[in-house]
mmCIF file of N, CA and C in Angstrom:
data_model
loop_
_atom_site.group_PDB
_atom_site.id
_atom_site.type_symbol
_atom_site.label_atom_id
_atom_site.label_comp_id
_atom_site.label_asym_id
_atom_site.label_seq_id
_atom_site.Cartn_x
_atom_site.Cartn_y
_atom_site.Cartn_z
ATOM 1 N N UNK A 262 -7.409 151.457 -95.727
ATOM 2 C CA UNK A 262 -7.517 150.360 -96.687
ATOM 3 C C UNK A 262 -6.619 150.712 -97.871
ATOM 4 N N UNK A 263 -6.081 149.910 -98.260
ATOM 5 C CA UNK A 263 -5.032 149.842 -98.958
ATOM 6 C C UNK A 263 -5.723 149.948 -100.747
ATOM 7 N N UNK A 264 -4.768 150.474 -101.990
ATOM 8 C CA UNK A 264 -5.521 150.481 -102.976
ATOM 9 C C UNK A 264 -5.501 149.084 -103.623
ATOM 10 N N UNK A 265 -4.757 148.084 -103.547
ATOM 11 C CA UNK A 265 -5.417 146.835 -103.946
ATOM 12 C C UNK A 265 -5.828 146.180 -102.940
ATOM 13 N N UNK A 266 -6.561 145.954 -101.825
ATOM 14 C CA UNK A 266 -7.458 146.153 -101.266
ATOM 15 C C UNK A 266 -8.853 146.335 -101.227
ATOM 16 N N UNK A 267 -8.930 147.754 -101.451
ATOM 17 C CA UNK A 267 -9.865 148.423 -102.005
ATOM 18 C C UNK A 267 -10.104 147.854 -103.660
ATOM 19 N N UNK A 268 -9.307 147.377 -104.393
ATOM 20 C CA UNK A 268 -9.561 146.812 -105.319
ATOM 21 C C UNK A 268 -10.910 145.648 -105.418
ATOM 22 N N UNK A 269 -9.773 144.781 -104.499
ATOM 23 C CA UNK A 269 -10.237 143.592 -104.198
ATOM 24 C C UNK A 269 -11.760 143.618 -103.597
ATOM 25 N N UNK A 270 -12.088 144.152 -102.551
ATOM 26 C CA UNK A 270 -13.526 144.634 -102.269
ATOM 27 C C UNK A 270 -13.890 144.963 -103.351
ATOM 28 N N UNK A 271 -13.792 145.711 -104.244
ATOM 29 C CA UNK A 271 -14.992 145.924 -104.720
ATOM 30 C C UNK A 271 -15.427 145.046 -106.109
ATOM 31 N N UNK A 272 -14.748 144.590 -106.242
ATOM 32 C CA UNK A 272 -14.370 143.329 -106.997
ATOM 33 C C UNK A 272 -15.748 142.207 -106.675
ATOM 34 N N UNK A 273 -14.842 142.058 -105.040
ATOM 35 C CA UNK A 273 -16.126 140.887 -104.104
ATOM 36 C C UNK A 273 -17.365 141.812 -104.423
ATOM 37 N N UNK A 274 -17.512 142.841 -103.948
ATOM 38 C CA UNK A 274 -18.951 143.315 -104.535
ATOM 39 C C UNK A 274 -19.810 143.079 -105.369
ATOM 40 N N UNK A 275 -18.550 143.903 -106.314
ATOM 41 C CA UNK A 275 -19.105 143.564 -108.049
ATOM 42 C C UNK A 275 -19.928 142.345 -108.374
ATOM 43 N N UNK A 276 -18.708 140.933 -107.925
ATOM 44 C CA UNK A 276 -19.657 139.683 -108.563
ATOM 45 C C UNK A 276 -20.875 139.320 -107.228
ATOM 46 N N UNK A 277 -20.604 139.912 -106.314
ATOM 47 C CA UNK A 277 -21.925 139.406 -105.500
ATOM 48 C C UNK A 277 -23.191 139.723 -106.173
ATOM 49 N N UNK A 278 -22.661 141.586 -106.538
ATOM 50 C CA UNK A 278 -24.199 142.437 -107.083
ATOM 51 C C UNK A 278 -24.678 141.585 -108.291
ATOM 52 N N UNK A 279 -23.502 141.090 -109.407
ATOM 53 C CA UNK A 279 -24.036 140.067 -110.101
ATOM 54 C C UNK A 279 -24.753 139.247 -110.457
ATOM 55 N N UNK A 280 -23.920 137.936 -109.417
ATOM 56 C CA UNK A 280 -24.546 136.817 -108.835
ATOM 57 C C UNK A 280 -25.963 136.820 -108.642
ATOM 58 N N UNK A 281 -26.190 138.370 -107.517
ATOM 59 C CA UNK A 281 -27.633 138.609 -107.299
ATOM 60 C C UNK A 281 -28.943 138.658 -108.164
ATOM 61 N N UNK A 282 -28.515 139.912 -109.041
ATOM 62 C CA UNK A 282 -28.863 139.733 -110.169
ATOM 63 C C UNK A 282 -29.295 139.048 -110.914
ATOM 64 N N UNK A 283 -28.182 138.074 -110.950
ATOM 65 C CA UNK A 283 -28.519 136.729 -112.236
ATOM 66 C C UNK A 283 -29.582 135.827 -111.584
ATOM 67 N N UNK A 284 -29.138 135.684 -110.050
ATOM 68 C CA UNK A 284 -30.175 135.172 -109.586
ATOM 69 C C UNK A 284 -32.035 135.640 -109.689
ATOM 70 N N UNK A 285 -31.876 136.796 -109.658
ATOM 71 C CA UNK A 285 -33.189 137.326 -109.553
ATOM 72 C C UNK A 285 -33.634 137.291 -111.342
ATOM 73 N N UNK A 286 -33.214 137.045 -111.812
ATOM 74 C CA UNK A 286 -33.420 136.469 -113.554
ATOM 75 C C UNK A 286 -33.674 135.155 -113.841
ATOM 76 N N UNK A 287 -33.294 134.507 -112.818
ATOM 77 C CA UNK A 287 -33.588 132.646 -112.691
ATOM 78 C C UNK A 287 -34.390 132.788 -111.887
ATOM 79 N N UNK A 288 -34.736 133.475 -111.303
ATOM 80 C CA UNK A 288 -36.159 133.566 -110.315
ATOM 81 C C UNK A 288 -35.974 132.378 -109.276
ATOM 82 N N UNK A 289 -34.530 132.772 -108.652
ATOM 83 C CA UNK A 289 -34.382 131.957 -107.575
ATOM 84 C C UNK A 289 -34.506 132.846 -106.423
ATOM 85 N N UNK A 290 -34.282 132.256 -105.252
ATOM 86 C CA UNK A 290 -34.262 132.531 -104.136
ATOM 87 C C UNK A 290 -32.949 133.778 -103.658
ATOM 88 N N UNK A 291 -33.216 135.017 -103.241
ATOM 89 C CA UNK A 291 -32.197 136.201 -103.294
ATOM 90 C C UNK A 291 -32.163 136.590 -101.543
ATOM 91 N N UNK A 292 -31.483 137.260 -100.796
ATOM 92 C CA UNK A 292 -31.714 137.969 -100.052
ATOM 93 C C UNK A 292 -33.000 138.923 -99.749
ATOM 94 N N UNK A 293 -33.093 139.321 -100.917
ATOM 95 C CA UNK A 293 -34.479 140.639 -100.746
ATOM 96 C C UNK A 293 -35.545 139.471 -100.427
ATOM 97 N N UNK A 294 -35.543 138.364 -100.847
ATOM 98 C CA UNK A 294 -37.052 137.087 -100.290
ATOM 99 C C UNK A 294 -36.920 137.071 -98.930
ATOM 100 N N UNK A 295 -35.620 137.125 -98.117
ATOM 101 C CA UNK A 295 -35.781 137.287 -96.882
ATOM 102 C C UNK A 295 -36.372 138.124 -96.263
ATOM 103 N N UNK A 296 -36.099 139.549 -96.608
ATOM 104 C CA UNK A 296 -36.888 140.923 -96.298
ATOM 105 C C UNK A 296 -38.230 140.964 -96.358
ATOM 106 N N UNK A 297 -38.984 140.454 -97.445
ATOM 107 C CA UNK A 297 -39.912 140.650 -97.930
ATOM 108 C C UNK A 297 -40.803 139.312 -97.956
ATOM 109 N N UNK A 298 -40.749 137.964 -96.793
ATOM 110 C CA UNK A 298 -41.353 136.760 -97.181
ATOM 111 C C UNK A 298 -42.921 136.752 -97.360
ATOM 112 N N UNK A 299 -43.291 138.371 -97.548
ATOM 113 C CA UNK A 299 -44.964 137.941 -97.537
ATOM 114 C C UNK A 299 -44.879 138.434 -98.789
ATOM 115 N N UNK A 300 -43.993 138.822 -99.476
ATOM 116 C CA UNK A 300 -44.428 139.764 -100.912
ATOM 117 C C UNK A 300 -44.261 138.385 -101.609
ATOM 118 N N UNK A 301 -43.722 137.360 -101.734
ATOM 119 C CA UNK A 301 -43.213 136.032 -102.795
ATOM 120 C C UNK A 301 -44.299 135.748 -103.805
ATOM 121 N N UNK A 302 -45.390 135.971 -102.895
ATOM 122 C CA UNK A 302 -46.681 135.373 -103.168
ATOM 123 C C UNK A 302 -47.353 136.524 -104.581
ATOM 124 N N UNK A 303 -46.973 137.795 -104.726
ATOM 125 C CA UNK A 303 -47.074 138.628 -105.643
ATOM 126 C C UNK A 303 -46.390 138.622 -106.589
ATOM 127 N N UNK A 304 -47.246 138.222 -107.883
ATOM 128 C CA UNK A 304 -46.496 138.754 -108.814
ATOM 129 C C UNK A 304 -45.739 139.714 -109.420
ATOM 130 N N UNK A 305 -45.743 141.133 -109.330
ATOM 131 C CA UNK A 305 -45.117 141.663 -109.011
ATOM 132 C C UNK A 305 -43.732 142.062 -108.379
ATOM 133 N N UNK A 306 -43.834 141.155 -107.511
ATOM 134 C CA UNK A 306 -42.400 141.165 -106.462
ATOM 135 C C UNK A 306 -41.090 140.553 -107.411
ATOM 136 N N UNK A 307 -41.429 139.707 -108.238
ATOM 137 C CA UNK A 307 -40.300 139.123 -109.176
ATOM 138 C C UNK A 307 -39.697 140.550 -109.897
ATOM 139 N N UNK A 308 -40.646 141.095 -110.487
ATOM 140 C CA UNK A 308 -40.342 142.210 -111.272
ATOM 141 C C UNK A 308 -39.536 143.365 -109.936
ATOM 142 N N UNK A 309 -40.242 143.697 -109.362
ATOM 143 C CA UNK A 309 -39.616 144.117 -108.395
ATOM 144 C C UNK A 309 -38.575 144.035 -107.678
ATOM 145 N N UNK A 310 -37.948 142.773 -107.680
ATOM 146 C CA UNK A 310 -36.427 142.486 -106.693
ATOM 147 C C UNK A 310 -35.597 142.208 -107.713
ATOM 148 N N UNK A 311 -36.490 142.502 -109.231
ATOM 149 C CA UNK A 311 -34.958 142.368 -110.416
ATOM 150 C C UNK A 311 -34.842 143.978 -110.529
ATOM 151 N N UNK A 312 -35.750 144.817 -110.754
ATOM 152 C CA UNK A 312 -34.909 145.908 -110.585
ATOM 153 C C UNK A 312 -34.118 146.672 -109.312
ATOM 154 N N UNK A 313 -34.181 146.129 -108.041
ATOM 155 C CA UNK A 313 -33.867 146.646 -107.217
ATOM 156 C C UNK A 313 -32.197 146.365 -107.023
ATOM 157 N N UNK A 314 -32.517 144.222 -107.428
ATOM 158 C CA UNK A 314 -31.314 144.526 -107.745
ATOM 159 C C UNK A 314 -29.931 144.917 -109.046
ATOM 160 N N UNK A 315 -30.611 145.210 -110.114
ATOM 161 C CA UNK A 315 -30.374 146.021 -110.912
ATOM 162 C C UNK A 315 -29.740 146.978 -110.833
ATOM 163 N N UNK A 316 -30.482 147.829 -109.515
ATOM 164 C CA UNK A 316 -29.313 149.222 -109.431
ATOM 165 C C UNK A 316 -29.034 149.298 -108.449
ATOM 166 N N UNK A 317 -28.913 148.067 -107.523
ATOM 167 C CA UNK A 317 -27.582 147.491 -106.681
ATOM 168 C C UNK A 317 -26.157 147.095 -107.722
ATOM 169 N N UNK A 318 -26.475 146.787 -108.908
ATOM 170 C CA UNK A 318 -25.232 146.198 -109.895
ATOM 171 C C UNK A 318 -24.666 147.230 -110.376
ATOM 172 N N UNK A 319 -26.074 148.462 -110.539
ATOM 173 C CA UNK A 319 -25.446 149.762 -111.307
ATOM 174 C C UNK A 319 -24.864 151.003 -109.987
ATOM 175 N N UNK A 320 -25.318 150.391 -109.069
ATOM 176 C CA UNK A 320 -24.372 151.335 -107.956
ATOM 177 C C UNK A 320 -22.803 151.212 -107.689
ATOM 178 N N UNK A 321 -22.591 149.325 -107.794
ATOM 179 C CA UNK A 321 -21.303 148.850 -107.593
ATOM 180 C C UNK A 321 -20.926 149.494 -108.502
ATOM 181 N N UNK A 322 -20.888 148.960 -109.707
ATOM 182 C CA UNK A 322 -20.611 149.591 -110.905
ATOM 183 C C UNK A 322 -20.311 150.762 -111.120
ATOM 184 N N UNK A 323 -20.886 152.027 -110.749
ATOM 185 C CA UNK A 323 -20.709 153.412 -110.362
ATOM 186 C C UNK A 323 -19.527 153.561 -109.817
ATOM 187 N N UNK A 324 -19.837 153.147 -108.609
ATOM 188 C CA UNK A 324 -18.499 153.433 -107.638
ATOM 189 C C UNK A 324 -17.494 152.771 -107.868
ATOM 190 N N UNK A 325 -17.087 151.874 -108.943
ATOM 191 C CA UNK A 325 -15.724 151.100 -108.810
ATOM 192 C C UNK A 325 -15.435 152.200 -110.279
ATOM 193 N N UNK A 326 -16.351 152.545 -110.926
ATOM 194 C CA UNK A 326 -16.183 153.555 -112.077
ATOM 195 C C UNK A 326 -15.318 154.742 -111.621
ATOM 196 N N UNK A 327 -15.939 155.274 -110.558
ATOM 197 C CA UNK A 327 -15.332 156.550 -109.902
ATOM 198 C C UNK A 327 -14.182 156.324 -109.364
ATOM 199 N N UNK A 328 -13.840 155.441 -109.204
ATOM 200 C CA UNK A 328 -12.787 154.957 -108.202
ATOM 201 C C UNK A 328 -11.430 153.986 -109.508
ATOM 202 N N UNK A 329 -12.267 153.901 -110.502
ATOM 203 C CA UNK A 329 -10.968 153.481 -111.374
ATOM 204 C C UNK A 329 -10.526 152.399 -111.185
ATOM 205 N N UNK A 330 -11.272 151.264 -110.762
ATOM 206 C CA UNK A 330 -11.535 149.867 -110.708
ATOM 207 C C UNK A 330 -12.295 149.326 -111.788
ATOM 208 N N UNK A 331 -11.656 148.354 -112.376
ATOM 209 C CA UNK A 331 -11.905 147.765 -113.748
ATOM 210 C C UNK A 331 -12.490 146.842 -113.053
ATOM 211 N N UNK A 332 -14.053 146.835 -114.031
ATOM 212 C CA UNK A 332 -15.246 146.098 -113.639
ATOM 213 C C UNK A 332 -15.709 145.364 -115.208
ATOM 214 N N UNK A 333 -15.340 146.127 -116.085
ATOM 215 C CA UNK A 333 -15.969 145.585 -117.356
ATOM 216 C C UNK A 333 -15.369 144.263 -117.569
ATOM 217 N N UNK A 334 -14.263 143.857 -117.041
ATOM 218 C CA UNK A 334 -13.836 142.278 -117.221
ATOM 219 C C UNK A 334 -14.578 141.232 -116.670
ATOM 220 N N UNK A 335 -15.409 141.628 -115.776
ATOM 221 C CA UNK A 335 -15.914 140.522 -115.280
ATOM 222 C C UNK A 335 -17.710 140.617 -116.250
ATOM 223 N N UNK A 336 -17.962 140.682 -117.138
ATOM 224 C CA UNK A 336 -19.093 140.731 -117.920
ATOM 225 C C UNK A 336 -18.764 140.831 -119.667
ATOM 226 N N UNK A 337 -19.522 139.978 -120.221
ATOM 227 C CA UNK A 337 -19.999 139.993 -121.782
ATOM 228 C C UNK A 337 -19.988 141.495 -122.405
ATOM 229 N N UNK A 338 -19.284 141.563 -123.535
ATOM 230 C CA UNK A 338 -19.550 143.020 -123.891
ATOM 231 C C UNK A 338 -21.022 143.451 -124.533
ATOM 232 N N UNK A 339 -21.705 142.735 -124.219
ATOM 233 C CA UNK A 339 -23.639 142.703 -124.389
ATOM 234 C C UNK A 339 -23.571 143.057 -123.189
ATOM 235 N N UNK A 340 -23.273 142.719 -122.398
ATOM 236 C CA UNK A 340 -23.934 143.041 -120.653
ATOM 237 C C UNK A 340 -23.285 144.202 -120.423
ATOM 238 N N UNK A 341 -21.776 144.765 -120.842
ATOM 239 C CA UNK A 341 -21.358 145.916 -120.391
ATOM 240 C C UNK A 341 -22.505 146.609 -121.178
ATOM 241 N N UNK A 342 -22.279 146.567 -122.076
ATOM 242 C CA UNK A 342 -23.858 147.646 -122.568
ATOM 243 C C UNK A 342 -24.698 148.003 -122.263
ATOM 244 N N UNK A 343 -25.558 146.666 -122.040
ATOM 245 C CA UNK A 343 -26.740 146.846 -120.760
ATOM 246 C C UNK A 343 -26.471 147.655 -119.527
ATOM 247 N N UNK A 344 -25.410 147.768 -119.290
ATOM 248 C CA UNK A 344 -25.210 148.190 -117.838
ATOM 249 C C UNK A 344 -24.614 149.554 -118.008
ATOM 250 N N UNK A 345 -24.227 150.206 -119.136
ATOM 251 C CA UNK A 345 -23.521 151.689 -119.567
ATOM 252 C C UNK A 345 -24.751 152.411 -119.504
ATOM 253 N N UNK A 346 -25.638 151.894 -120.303
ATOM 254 C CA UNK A 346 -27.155 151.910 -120.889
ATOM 255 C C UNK A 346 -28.027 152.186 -119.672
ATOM 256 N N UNK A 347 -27.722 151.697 -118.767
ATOM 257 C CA UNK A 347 -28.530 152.059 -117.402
ATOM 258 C C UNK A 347 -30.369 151.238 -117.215
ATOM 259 N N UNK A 348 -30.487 150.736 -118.523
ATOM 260 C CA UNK A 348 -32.188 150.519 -118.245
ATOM 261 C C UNK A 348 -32.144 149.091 -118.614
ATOM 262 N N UNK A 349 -33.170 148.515 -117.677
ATOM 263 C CA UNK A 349 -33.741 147.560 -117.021
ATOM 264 C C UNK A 349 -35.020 147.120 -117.887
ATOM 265 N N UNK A 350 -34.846 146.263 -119.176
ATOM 266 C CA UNK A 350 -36.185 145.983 -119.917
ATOM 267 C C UNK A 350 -35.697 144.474 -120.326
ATOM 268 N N UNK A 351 -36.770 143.887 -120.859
ATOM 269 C CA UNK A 351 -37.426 142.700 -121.062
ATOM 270 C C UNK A 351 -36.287 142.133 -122.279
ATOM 271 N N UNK A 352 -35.298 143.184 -122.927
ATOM 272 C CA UNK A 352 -34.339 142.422 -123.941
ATOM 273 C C UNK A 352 -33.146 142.257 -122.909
ATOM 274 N N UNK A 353 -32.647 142.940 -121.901
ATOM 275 C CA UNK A 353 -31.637 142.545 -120.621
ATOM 276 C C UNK A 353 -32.139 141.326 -120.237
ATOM 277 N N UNK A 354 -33.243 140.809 -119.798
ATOM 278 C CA UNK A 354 -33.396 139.445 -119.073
ATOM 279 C C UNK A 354 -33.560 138.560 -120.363
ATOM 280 N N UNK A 355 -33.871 138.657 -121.537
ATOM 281 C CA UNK A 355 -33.914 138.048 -122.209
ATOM 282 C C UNK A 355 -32.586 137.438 -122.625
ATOM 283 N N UNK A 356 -31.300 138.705 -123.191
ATOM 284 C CA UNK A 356 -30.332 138.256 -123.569
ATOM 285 C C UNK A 356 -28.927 138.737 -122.482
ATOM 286 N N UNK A 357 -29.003 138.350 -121.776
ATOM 287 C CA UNK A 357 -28.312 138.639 -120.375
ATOM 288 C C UNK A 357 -27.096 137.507 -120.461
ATOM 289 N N UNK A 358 -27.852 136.527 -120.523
ATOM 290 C CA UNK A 358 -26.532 134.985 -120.705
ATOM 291 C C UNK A 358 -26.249 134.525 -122.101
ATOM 292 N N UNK A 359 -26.745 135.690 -123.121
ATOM 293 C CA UNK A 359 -26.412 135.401 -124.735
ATOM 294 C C UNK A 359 -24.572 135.245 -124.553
ATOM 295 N N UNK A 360 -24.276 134.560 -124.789
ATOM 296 C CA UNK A 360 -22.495 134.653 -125.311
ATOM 297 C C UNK A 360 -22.340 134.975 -126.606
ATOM 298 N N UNK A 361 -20.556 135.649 -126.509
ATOM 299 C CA UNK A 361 -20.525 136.205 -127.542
ATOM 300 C C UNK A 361 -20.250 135.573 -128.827
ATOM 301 N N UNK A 362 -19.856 134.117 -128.872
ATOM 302 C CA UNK A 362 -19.655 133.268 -129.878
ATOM 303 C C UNK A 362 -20.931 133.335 -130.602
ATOM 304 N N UNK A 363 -22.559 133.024 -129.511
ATOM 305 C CA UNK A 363 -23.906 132.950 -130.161
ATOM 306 C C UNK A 363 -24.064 134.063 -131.283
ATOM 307 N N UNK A 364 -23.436 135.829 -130.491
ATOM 308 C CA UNK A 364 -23.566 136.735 -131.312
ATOM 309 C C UNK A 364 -22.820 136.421 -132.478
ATOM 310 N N UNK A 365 -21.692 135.978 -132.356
ATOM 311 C CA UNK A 365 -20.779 135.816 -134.116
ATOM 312 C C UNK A 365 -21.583 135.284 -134.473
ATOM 313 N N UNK A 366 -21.856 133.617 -134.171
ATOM 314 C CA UNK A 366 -22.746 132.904 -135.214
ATOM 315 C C UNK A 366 -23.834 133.315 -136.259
ATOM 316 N N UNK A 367 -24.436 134.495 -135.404
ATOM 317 C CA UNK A 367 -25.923 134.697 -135.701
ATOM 318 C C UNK A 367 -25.022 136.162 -136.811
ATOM 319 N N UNK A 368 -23.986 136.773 -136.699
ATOM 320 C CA UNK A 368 -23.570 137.467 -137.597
ATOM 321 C C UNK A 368 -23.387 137.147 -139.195
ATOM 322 N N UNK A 369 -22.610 136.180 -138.729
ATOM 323 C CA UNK A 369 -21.976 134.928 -140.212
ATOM 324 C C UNK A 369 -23.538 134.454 -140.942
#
């Protein structure tokens, strides 16, 4: 595999692990509901398939790190944080889709 290539994969990764992510923050419907169609019914399980996939985002993330694939472009410099930061709490799902214009505003 070639190095832009290998770029490109992990790229597709990156925004899948995302996507996933964001999804499991809208508390929509993810892959892991497939795995797991008797857990839905637990509360719990929400909390559960956001951190799992959490450090599915922080694994991509890892490895395109090691590998010297620029990943921070595709995220808010609030979310690169969150994600340098490594932990998974209740101000990440809260301000996850904050943009950064909201942050100026609220500066001014």
């Amino acid at each position: 595999m070639g190095t832009q290539s290998m770029e490109v994969y992990f790229e597709e990764k990156l925004l899948a692990a995302k996507t996933q992510f964001e999804r499991t923050i809208d508390c929509k419907h993810t892959e892991f509901d497939d795995l797991y169609p008797y857990m839905s019914e637990q509360p719990q399980f929400f909390w559960y398939k956001r951190y799992v996939a959490w450090q599915e985002l922080l694994t991509v993330v890892g490895i395109a790190a090691d590998l010297e694939i620029e990943w921070k472009k595709h995220f808010l410099t609030k979310q690169v944080s969150y994600i340098e930061a490594k932990i998974l709490d209740a101000k990440v799902l809260d301000d996850w889709y904050e943009t950064e214009t909201k942050e100026e505003e609220i500066e001014l």
